[in-house]
Amino acid sequence: SAVPGLPGKNVVDLGIDVAQDDVPGVTALLEDLGFERTTGPRAFPPTRPLLDGAMDVDGRVYRIHAHVHPRGNRAFPDEHARDLAFRDALRADPALREEYAARKRAIQAGGVTSTMRYSLAKTEWIRGALARLGIADPPFVRPATIGILGGGQLGRMLGLAARELGYRIAVLDPDSACPAAAVADRVVVGRYDNVEAARELSAGADVVTLELVGFDVMGALDAELPVRPGVYGVFVTGNRLEERRFLESEGAAVAPWREVHDEAELAMAAIELGLPLRLKAATGGYDGRSQIRVAEPSDVRGALGRLGRPDGEAVLAERELAFEAELSVVCSRGVDGRATTFPVARNAHDAGILVESVAPAAIPGATASRAAALATQLAEALDMVGTLTIELFLMADGSLVVNELAPRVHNSGHWTIEGITTSQFEQHVRAICGLPLGSVEPRAGGMATVNILGTGVDREAHPTGLASALSMPDIHLHLYDKRRVFERRKMGHVTALAATPDEALARARAAAREIGWET
């Protein structure tokens, strides 16, 4: 052990501090020596690789984890020096050393065997110890700038929450008049997948988070500054096949599924899984997009073409489930590894678009606890810093099946703005900036949000009915400042608070019905 007297596993952690440009070359040399790249949250991205090797010492085999630290990386400043300072503190302080040993024993007693899970289980204690020693990364505070990849309504509400805490905002969006533009100090106009535009955003930011973006952009930025909730979580949740594999590795229930590449494999999946199926593109799509229903054997023919995916591309085919309710849990996790979950919400969708959320969901307390525990487990396994939302199916037997994950604030959590002491948006800002997480105590017995969707043809957006809606008690109206309205476009939402969830939902529905758009 690098710390005499501290019990350790037969794993040697080797830190290699190199210039950023030398990372690929050093990685290649390690691979030539027999090291293999590992997977998981600590092995992402390629700019900060973790490689696994071994050595034999007097007949005993030791595993070697080679951590390649890019020198001068804004995302992980002085990481190597901090590791050495922690080692020296353990050597010098017997009480700290024993506290760490006790934490290790407790993890092992809990049955953790995976090296990755063992490492993650130590995270909260280690980060707390670093803070006590004064060598933890300080929080980002005013006048720090938060870069947001995406300037839609989620980016707008994130920006509003960040403003209240004194942060400056920069946004990347294809539309200079996007909803978040009104609350941003700077708008970079560019496509969500434009790496150069994202780098322009990051050049003036201290930390970057996302509203809606792909892994490639996040991975490119991670070499330059902290990207949160983390590129590994974005990678896993951004690919439905990777997400299914991850969920199964964590013991989470999912619908029976198959990876298919062509019509013949889809036909076999239909036989093995049974119909109806949901055929989903591996990447892209939200609000029910990039997926189709295969209800009859005759639907198999041409299904991949209707999905817009050519033969040979991997897609997800999964059994359509008959569920009792759709639920969601928003989980926030800080840089110290501590996590909070908001009350479980019950949701209703129309053709893939969320239309209503009500909380707390009318489910047994034990079911709500299981949902919250699962959300926390998955956030920890992804090593998230920020927000993870899990969408669940409640089955007739009371079991929970994961539908999908979202590594961000979520439409089904809008009621937290007025209904919870700390909203999902403020909690996300606190988490990504290294601040303590806030209370998630409800402010009412029932909270409900009803989304306001556009109607009719594409035209300028001029809302009507505001006075009628706002004359109702405990109604909170949010319009997203979208300049144009069209059929089923998300234009805003109404949240109501009441003594019970049912009463809150009735009020929110009534207020939402009053809102319309000039024709």
Coordinates of C-alpha atoms in Angstrom, one line a residue:
S1 CA 0.0 0.0 0.0
A2 CA 1.1 3.6 -0.7
V3 CA 0.0 4.3 2.9
P4 CA 1.6 2.0 5.4
G5 CA -1.0 0.4 7.7
L6 CA -3.9 1.0 5.4
P7 CA -5.5 -2.2 4.1
G8 CA -5.8 -2.2 0.3
K9 CA -6.9 -4.4 -2.6
N10 CA -4.3 -6.0 -4.9
V11 CA -4.7 -3.0 -7.2
V12 CA -1.9 -0.4 -7.8
D13 CA -3.1 3.0 -9.0
L14 CA -0.5 4.5 -11.3
G15 CA -0.9 8.2 -12.0
I16 CA 0.8 9.5 -15.2
D17 CA 0.9 13.3 -15.6
V18 CA 1.4 14.3 -19.2
A19 CA 0.8 17.2 -21.5
Q20 CA -2.7 17.2 -23.1
D21 CA -1.2 16.7 -26.6
D22 CA 0.8 13.7 -25.4
V23 CA -2.2 11.7 -24.1
P24 CA -2.8 9.7 -27.3
G25 CA 0.9 8.8 -27.6
V26 CA 1.2 7.7 -23.9
T27 CA -2.1 5.7 -24.2
A28 CA -0.7 3.9 -27.3
L29 CA 2.5 3.1 -25.4
L30 CA 0.6 1.6 -22.5
E31 CA -1.5 -0.5 -24.9
D32 CA 1.8 -1.7 -26.5
L33 CA 2.8 -2.9 -23.0
G34 CA -0.4 -4.9 -22.7
F35 CA -2.7 -2.5 -20.9
E36 CA -6.3 -2.5 -22.0
R37 CA -8.8 0.4 -22.0
T38 CA -11.5 0.1 -19.4
T39 CA -15.1 1.3 -19.6
G40 CA -17.2 3.1 -17.1
P41 CA -17.5 6.7 -15.7
R42 CA -13.9 6.8 -14.6
A43 CA -12.6 5.8 -18.1
F44 CA -14.3 8.6 -20.1
P45 CA -13.5 10.4 -22.2
P46 CA -10.4 9.4 -24.4
T47 CA -8.8 12.6 -23.3
R48 CA -8.5 11.2 -19.7
P49 CA -8.2 7.4 -20.2
L50 CA -8.0 4.7 -17.6
L51 CA -6.1 1.6 -18.6
D52 CA -6.0 -1.8 -16.9
G53 CA -2.9 -4.0 -16.7
A54 CA -1.1 -6.4 -14.3
M55 CA 2.2 -7.4 -12.9
D56 CA 3.6 -10.5 -11.1
V57 CA 5.5 -9.9 -7.9
D58 CA 6.9 -13.0 -6.2
G59 CA 4.0 -15.1 -7.6
R60 CA 1.3 -12.6 -6.6
V61 CA -0.5 -10.8 -9.4
Y62 CA -1.3 -7.2 -8.9
R63 CA -3.7 -5.3 -11.1
I64 CA -2.5 -1.9 -12.3
H65 CA -4.9 1.0 -13.0
A66 CA -3.0 3.5 -15.1
H67 CA -4.6 6.9 -14.8
V68 CA -3.4 9.3 -17.5
H69 CA -3.8 12.8 -16.2
P70 CA -3.7 15.6 -18.8
R71 CA -1.7 18.5 -17.4
G72 CA -3.3 21.9 -17.6
N73 CA -6.8 20.5 -18.2
R74 CA -9.4 22.9 -16.9
A75 CA -11.8 20.0 -16.3
F76 CA -9.5 18.3 -13.9
P77 CA -7.0 20.9 -12.6
D78 CA -4.1 19.6 -10.4
E79 CA -5.7 16.1 -10.2
H80 CA -2.4 14.3 -9.8
A81 CA -1.2 16.8 -7.2
R82 CA -4.4 16.4 -5.3
D83 CA -4.1 12.6 -5.3
L84 CA -0.6 12.9 -3.8
A85 CA -1.7 15.4 -1.2
F86 CA -4.5 13.0 -0.1
R87 CA -2.0 10.1 0.1
D88 CA 0.4 12.2 2.2
A89 CA -2.5 13.3 4.5
L90 CA -3.4 9.6 5.1
R91 CA 0.2 8.8 5.9
A92 CA 0.4 11.7 8.4
D93 CA -3.0 11.3 10.2
P94 CA -3.7 8.0 11.9
A95 CA -7.3 9.1 12.7
L96 CA -8.0 9.9 9.0
R97 CA -6.4 6.7 8.0
E98 CA -8.6 4.6 10.3
E99 CA -11.7 6.5 9.2
Y100 CA -10.8 5.6 5.6
A101 CA -10.1 2.0 6.5
A102 CA -13.5 1.8 8.2
R103 CA -15.2 3.1 5.1
K104 CA -13.5 0.5 3.0
R105 CA -14.5 -2.3 5.4
A106 CA -18.1 -1.1 5.3
I107 CA -18.2 -1.2 1.5
Q108 CA -16.8 -4.7 1.4
A109 CA -19.2 -5.9 4.1
G110 CA -22.0 -4.6 1.9
G111 CA -21.1 -7.1 -0.7
V112 CA -19.6 -4.8 -3.3
T113 CA -17.3 -6.8 -5.6
S114 CA -17.0 -4.8 -8.8
T115 CA -13.9 -2.6 -8.9
M116 CA -15.8 0.3 -10.4
R117 CA -18.6 0.1 -7.8
Y118 CA -16.0 -0.2 -5.1
S119 CA -14.4 3.0 -6.4
L120 CA -17.6 4.9 -6.7
A121 CA -18.7 3.8 -3.2
K122 CA -15.7 5.6 -1.8
T123 CA -16.4 8.8 -3.7
E124 CA -18.6 10.6 -1.2
W125 CA -16.2 9.9 1.7
I126 CA -13.1 10.9 -0.3
R127 CA -14.6 14.1 -1.5
G128 CA -15.7 15.0 2.0
A129 CA -12.2 14.3 3.3
L130 CA -10.7 16.4 0.6
A131 CA -13.0 19.3 1.6
R132 CA -11.9 18.9 5.2
L133 CA -8.3 19.0 4.2
G134 CA -8.8 22.1 2.1
I135 CA -7.7 20.5 -1.1
A136 CA -11.0 19.9 -2.8
D137 CA -12.0 21.9 -5.9
P138 CA -13.8 25.1 -4.7
P139 CA -17.3 25.8 -6.0
F140 CA -17.9 28.1 -8.9
V141 CA -19.2 31.3 -7.6
R142 CA -20.2 34.7 -9.0
P143 CA -19.1 35.9 -11.5
A144 CA -18.7 32.5 -13.0
T145 CA -20.3 31.7 -16.3
I146 CA -22.4 28.6 -17.0
G147 CA -22.5 27.4 -20.6
I148 CA -25.7 25.7 -21.7
L149 CA -25.8 23.5 -24.7
G150 CA -29.3 24.2 -26.0
G151 CA -31.5 27.3 -25.6
G152 CA -35.0 25.9 -25.5
Q153 CA -37.4 26.1 -22.5
L154 CA -35.2 23.9 -20.3
G155 CA -32.2 26.1 -21.0
R156 CA -34.4 29.2 -20.3
M157 CA -35.5 27.9 -16.9
L158 CA -32.0 26.8 -16.0
G159 CA -30.8 30.3 -16.9
L160 CA -33.4 31.9 -14.7
A161 CA -32.4 29.7 -11.7
A162 CA -28.7 30.4 -12.3
R163 CA -29.4 34.2 -12.5
E164 CA -31.0 34.0 -9.0
L165 CA -27.6 32.6 -7.7
G166 CA -25.6 35.3 -9.4
Y167 CA -24.2 33.4 -12.4
R168 CA -23.8 34.6 -15.9
I169 CA -25.2 32.5 -18.8
A170 CA -24.0 31.6 -22.2
V171 CA -26.1 29.5 -24.6
L172 CA -25.5 27.6 -27.8
D173 CA -28.5 27.3 -30.1
P174 CA -29.3 27.4 -33.8
D175 CA -31.8 30.2 -33.2
S176 CA -30.5 33.6 -32.0
A177 CA -34.0 34.3 -30.6
C178 CA -34.4 31.0 -28.8
P179 CA -36.3 31.0 -25.5
A180 CA -33.1 31.1 -23.4
A181 CA -31.7 34.1 -25.3
A182 CA -33.7 36.5 -23.1
V183 CA -32.0 35.4 -20.0
A184 CA -28.5 34.8 -21.5
D185 CA -25.5 37.2 -21.4
R186 CA -24.2 35.6 -24.7
V187 CA -25.7 33.5 -27.4
V188 CA -23.5 31.4 -29.7
V189 CA -25.5 30.6 -32.9
G190 CA -24.8 27.1 -34.2
R191 CA -26.1 23.6 -34.5
Y192 CA -26.2 21.4 -31.4
D193 CA -23.7 19.0 -33.0
N194 CA -21.3 21.8 -34.1
V195 CA -18.1 21.1 -32.1
E196 CA -16.5 24.4 -33.1
A197 CA -19.5 26.4 -32.0
A198 CA -19.5 24.4 -28.7
R199 CA -15.9 25.3 -28.2
E200 CA -16.7 29.0 -28.8
L201 CA -19.3 28.6 -26.0
S202 CA -16.9 26.9 -23.7
A203 CA -14.1 29.5 -24.2
G204 CA -16.0 32.0 -22.0
A205 CA -17.5 29.5 -19.6
D206 CA -16.4 28.0 -16.3
V207 CA -18.6 24.9 -16.5
V208 CA -20.8 23.5 -19.3
T209 CA -24.1 21.7 -18.9
L210 CA -26.8 20.6 -21.4
E211 CA -30.4 20.9 -22.3
L212 CA -30.3 18.6 -25.4
V213 CA -27.1 17.6 -27.1
G214 CA -25.1 14.5 -28.3
F215 CA -22.1 12.8 -26.9
D216 CA -19.6 13.9 -29.5
V217 CA -19.9 17.6 -28.5
M218 CA -19.8 16.8 -24.8
G219 CA -16.8 14.5 -25.3
A220 CA -14.9 17.2 -27.2
L221 CA -15.5 19.8 -24.5
D222 CA -14.5 17.6 -21.6
A223 CA -10.8 18.0 -22.5
E224 CA -11.2 21.8 -21.9
L225 CA -13.4 22.4 -18.8
P226 CA -15.8 20.6 -16.5
V227 CA -18.7 19.1 -18.4
R228 CA -21.6 18.1 -16.2
P229 CA -23.5 15.8 -15.6
G230 CA -20.6 14.0 -17.2
V231 CA -19.8 12.5 -20.7
Y232 CA -20.2 8.9 -19.6
G233 CA -23.8 9.4 -18.5
V234 CA -24.5 11.4 -21.7
F235 CA -22.9 8.6 -23.8
V236 CA -24.9 5.8 -22.1
T237 CA -28.3 7.6 -22.1
G238 CA -27.8 8.9 -25.6
N239 CA -27.8 5.4 -27.1
R240 CA -30.9 3.3 -26.3
L241 CA -28.9 0.0 -26.8
E242 CA -26.1 1.1 -24.5
E243 CA -28.7 2.3 -22.0
R244 CA -30.5 -1.1 -22.0
R245 CA -27.2 -2.9 -21.4
F246 CA -26.3 -0.5 -18.6
L247 CA -29.7 -0.9 -16.9
E248 CA -29.4 -4.7 -17.0
S249 CA -25.9 -4.5 -15.6
E250 CA -27.4 -2.6 -12.7
G251 CA -30.2 -5.1 -12.1
A252 CA -32.9 -2.7 -13.2
A253 CA -35.9 -4.2 -15.0
V254 CA -36.5 -3.2 -18.6
A255 CA -38.9 -4.4 -21.3
P256 CA -37.7 -7.6 -23.2
W257 CA -35.6 -6.3 -26.1
R258 CA -33.4 -7.2 -29.0
E259 CA -30.7 -5.4 -31.0
V260 CA -31.7 -5.7 -34.7
H261 CA -29.9 -4.7 -37.9
D262 CA -32.2 -5.8 -40.7
E263 CA -35.6 -7.0 -41.6
A264 CA -34.8 -10.7 -40.9
E265 CA -33.6 -10.0 -37.4
L266 CA -36.7 -7.8 -36.8
A267 CA -38.9 -10.7 -37.9
M268 CA -37.1 -13.0 -35.5
A269 CA -37.5 -10.5 -32.7
A270 CA -41.2 -10.3 -33.3
I271 CA -41.4 -14.1 -32.9
E272 CA -39.2 -14.2 -29.8
L273 CA -40.6 -11.2 -28.0
G274 CA -44.2 -11.2 -29.3
L275 CA -46.2 -8.3 -30.7
P276 CA -46.8 -5.5 -30.4
L277 CA -43.2 -4.1 -30.5
R278 CA -41.7 -0.7 -30.3
L279 CA -39.0 -0.2 -32.8
K280 CA -36.7 2.7 -31.8
A281 CA -33.6 4.3 -33.3
A282 CA -30.6 3.8 -31.1
T283 CA -29.8 7.5 -31.1
G284 CA -31.8 10.7 -31.6
G285 CA -35.4 11.4 -30.9
Y286 CA -37.6 12.6 -28.0
D287 CA -41.3 13.3 -27.4
G288 CA -42.0 10.0 -29.2
R289 CA -39.9 10.7 -32.2
S290 CA -37.6 8.2 -33.9
Q291 CA -39.8 5.2 -33.0
I292 CA -42.7 3.3 -34.5
R293 CA -45.1 0.6 -33.5
V294 CA -45.0 -2.8 -35.0
A295 CA -48.4 -4.3 -34.2
E296 CA -48.9 -7.0 -36.8
P297 CA -46.6 -9.4 -38.6
S298 CA -47.2 -7.5 -41.8
D299 CA -45.8 -4.3 -40.2
V300 CA -42.3 -5.9 -40.1
R301 CA -41.9 -5.4 -43.8
G302 CA -40.5 -1.9 -44.5
A303 CA -40.4 -1.0 -40.8
L304 CA -36.8 0.0 -40.8
G305 CA -37.4 2.2 -43.7
R306 CA -40.4 3.9 -42.0
L307 CA -38.1 4.5 -39.0
G308 CA -35.7 6.2 -41.4
R309 CA -32.9 3.8 -40.6
P310 CA -31.1 1.7 -43.3
D311 CA -30.4 -2.0 -43.1
G312 CA -27.3 -2.6 -41.2
E313 CA -27.8 0.1 -38.6
A314 CA -28.4 -1.2 -35.1
V315 CA -31.9 -0.3 -33.7
L316 CA -33.8 -1.4 -30.6
A317 CA -36.8 -3.6 -30.8
E318 CA -38.6 -4.0 -27.5
R319 CA -41.9 -5.5 -26.3
E320 CA -44.7 -3.0 -25.7
L321 CA -45.8 -3.4 -22.1
A322 CA -49.3 -3.0 -20.7
F323 CA -48.6 -0.8 -17.6
E324 CA -50.7 0.7 -14.9
A325 CA -49.1 4.1 -14.8
E326 CA -46.2 6.1 -16.1
L327 CA -43.9 7.5 -13.4
S328 CA -40.8 9.6 -13.2
V329 CA -38.2 10.5 -10.6
V330 CA -35.8 13.5 -10.8
C331 CA -32.5 12.8 -9.0
S332 CA -29.8 15.5 -8.4
R333 CA -26.3 14.5 -7.4
G334 CA -23.5 16.9 -6.3
V335 CA -19.8 16.8 -6.7
D336 CA -19.5 15.3 -3.3
G337 CA -21.5 12.3 -4.3
R338 CA -24.5 13.2 -2.2
A339 CA -27.9 12.9 -3.9
T340 CA -31.5 14.0 -3.5
T341 CA -34.6 12.8 -5.2
F342 CA -37.8 14.8 -5.7
P343 CA -41.2 13.2 -5.0
V344 CA -42.3 10.6 -7.6
A345 CA -44.5 12.1 -10.3
R346 CA -47.3 10.4 -12.2
N347 CA -47.3 11.4 -15.9
A348 CA -49.7 11.3 -18.9
H349 CA -48.6 11.4 -22.5
D350 CA -50.4 12.0 -25.7
A351 CA -48.7 10.6 -28.8
G352 CA -45.4 10.6 -27.1
I353 CA -45.6 14.2 -25.7
L354 CA -45.9 14.7 -22.0
V355 CA -49.2 16.6 -21.2
E356 CA -49.6 16.2 -17.5
S357 CA -47.5 15.5 -14.3
V358 CA -48.9 15.3 -10.8
A359 CA -47.0 14.8 -7.6
P360 CA -46.8 13.1 -5.3
A361 CA -47.9 10.1 -7.3
A362 CA -50.8 8.1 -5.8
I363 CA -48.7 4.9 -5.2
P364 CA -47.7 3.0 -2.1
G365 CA -44.9 4.5 0.0
A366 CA -42.8 1.4 -0.5
T367 CA -43.1 1.8 -4.3
A368 CA -42.1 5.4 -4.1
S369 CA -39.1 4.5 -2.0
R370 CA -38.0 1.8 -4.5
A371 CA -38.3 4.3 -7.3
A372 CA -36.2 6.9 -5.5
A373 CA -33.6 4.3 -4.5
L374 CA -33.3 3.1 -8.1
A375 CA -32.8 6.7 -9.3
T376 CA -30.0 7.3 -6.8
Q377 CA -28.4 4.0 -7.6
L378 CA -28.3 4.8 -11.4
A379 CA -27.0 8.3 -10.8
E380 CA -24.2 6.9 -8.7
A381 CA -23.4 4.2 -11.2
L382 CA -23.1 6.8 -13.9
D383 CA -21.1 9.1 -11.6
M384 CA -23.4 12.0 -12.5
V385 CA -22.9 15.5 -11.3
G386 CA -26.1 17.3 -12.0
T387 CA -29.5 15.7 -12.8
L388 CA -30.7 12.3 -13.9
T389 CA -34.4 11.7 -14.6
I390 CA -35.7 8.1 -14.8
E391 CA -39.0 7.4 -16.5
L392 CA -40.7 4.2 -15.2
F393 CA -43.6 2.0 -15.9
L394 CA -45.6 0.8 -12.9
M395 CA -46.8 -2.7 -13.6
A396 CA -50.0 -4.4 -12.4
D397 CA -47.9 -6.5 -9.9
G398 CA -46.4 -3.4 -8.4
S399 CA -43.0 -3.8 -10.0
L400 CA -41.1 -1.0 -11.7
V401 CA -39.7 -1.2 -15.3
V402 CA -37.4 1.5 -16.5
N403 CA -38.5 3.1 -19.8
E404 CA -35.7 5.6 -20.3
L405 CA -33.1 7.9 -18.7
A406 CA -32.5 11.6 -19.3
P407 CA -29.2 13.2 -18.0
R408 CA -30.8 16.6 -17.5
V409 CA -33.6 18.5 -15.9
H410 CA -36.9 17.2 -17.2
N411 CA -40.4 18.3 -18.4
S412 CA -42.0 16.1 -15.7
G413 CA -40.3 18.1 -13.0
H414 CA -41.6 21.6 -13.8
W415 CA -43.9 21.6 -10.8
T416 CA -40.8 21.7 -8.6
I417 CA -40.4 25.4 -9.4
E418 CA -43.3 26.4 -7.2
G419 CA -44.0 23.1 -5.4
I420 CA -40.6 22.3 -3.8
T421 CA -38.3 24.3 -1.6
T422 CA -35.5 23.9 -4.2
S423 CA -36.6 23.4 -7.8
Q424 CA -35.0 20.9 -10.1
F425 CA -33.4 23.8 -12.0
E426 CA -31.8 25.4 -8.9
Q427 CA -30.7 22.0 -7.7
H428 CA -29.0 21.3 -11.0
V429 CA -27.2 24.6 -10.9
R430 CA -26.1 24.0 -7.3
A431 CA -24.8 20.5 -8.3
I432 CA -22.8 21.5 -11.4
C433 CA -21.3 24.5 -9.6
G434 CA -20.2 22.5 -6.5
L435 CA -22.6 24.1 -4.1
P436 CA -24.5 22.2 -1.4
L437 CA -27.8 20.7 -2.6
G438 CA -31.0 22.3 -1.2
S439 CA -34.1 20.9 0.5
V440 CA -36.6 18.9 -1.5
E441 CA -39.5 19.4 0.9
P442 CA -42.9 19.9 -0.8
R443 CA -44.7 23.3 -0.3
A444 CA -48.1 21.8 -0.7
G445 CA -50.0 18.5 -0.4
G446 CA -50.5 18.3 -4.1
M447 CA -48.7 19.8 -7.2
A448 CA -49.6 19.4 -10.8
T449 CA -48.3 20.7 -14.2
V450 CA -50.2 20.8 -17.4
N451 CA -48.3 21.6 -20.6
I452 CA -49.6 24.2 -23.0
L453 CA -49.3 22.9 -26.6
G454 CA -49.7 24.9 -29.7
T455 CA -52.6 24.5 -32.1
G456 CA -53.2 25.1 -35.8
V457 CA -50.9 26.2 -38.6
D458 CA -47.4 27.8 -38.2
R459 CA -47.9 31.5 -37.3
E460 CA -46.7 34.3 -35.0
A461 CA -47.4 33.4 -31.4
H462 CA -49.9 35.8 -29.6
P463 CA -51.4 34.1 -26.5
T464 CA -54.9 34.7 -25.3
G465 CA -56.8 33.9 -22.1
L466 CA -54.1 34.9 -19.7
A467 CA -56.4 37.0 -17.5
S468 CA -58.9 34.1 -17.1
A469 CA -56.2 31.6 -16.3
L470 CA -54.4 33.8 -13.8
S471 CA -57.6 34.7 -11.9
M472 CA -57.7 31.2 -10.5
P473 CA -56.1 30.5 -7.1
D474 CA -52.6 29.1 -6.7
I475 CA -52.0 29.1 -10.5
H476 CA -48.5 29.7 -11.9
L477 CA -48.2 30.3 -15.6
H478 CA -44.9 29.9 -17.6
L479 CA -44.8 31.0 -21.2
Y480 CA -41.5 30.1 -23.0
D481 CA -41.3 33.2 -25.3
K482 CA -41.4 31.1 -28.5
R483 CA -42.0 33.5 -31.4
R484 CA -44.0 31.1 -33.5
V485 CA -46.7 28.6 -32.6
F486 CA -47.9 25.5 -34.5
E487 CA -49.7 22.2 -33.8
R488 CA -48.4 20.4 -30.7
R489 CA -45.4 22.7 -30.1
K490 CA -44.6 23.1 -26.4
M491 CA -45.4 26.8 -25.7
G492 CA -45.6 26.9 -21.9
H493 CA -47.0 25.2 -18.8
V494 CA -49.3 25.8 -15.9
T495 CA -48.6 24.6 -12.4
A496 CA -51.1 24.5 -9.6
L497 CA -50.6 23.8 -5.9
A498 CA -53.4 22.5 -3.7
A499 CA -54.1 20.4 -0.6
T500 CA -54.3 17.2 -2.7
P501 CA -52.7 16.1 -6.0
D502 CA -56.2 15.6 -7.6
E503 CA -57.3 19.1 -6.6
A504 CA -54.0 20.6 -8.0
L505 CA -54.5 18.7 -11.3
A506 CA -58.1 19.9 -11.7
R507 CA -57.0 23.5 -11.2
A508 CA -54.0 23.2 -13.6
R509 CA -56.3 21.7 -16.3
A510 CA -58.8 24.4 -15.9
A511 CA -56.2 27.2 -16.2
A512 CA -54.5 25.5 -19.1
R513 CA -57.8 25.3 -21.0
E514 CA -58.1 29.1 -20.9
I515 CA -54.8 29.7 -22.8
G516 CA -55.1 29.9 -26.6
W517 CA -53.4 31.5 -29.5
E518 CA -54.6 34.2 -31.9
T519 CA -55.5 32.8 -35.4

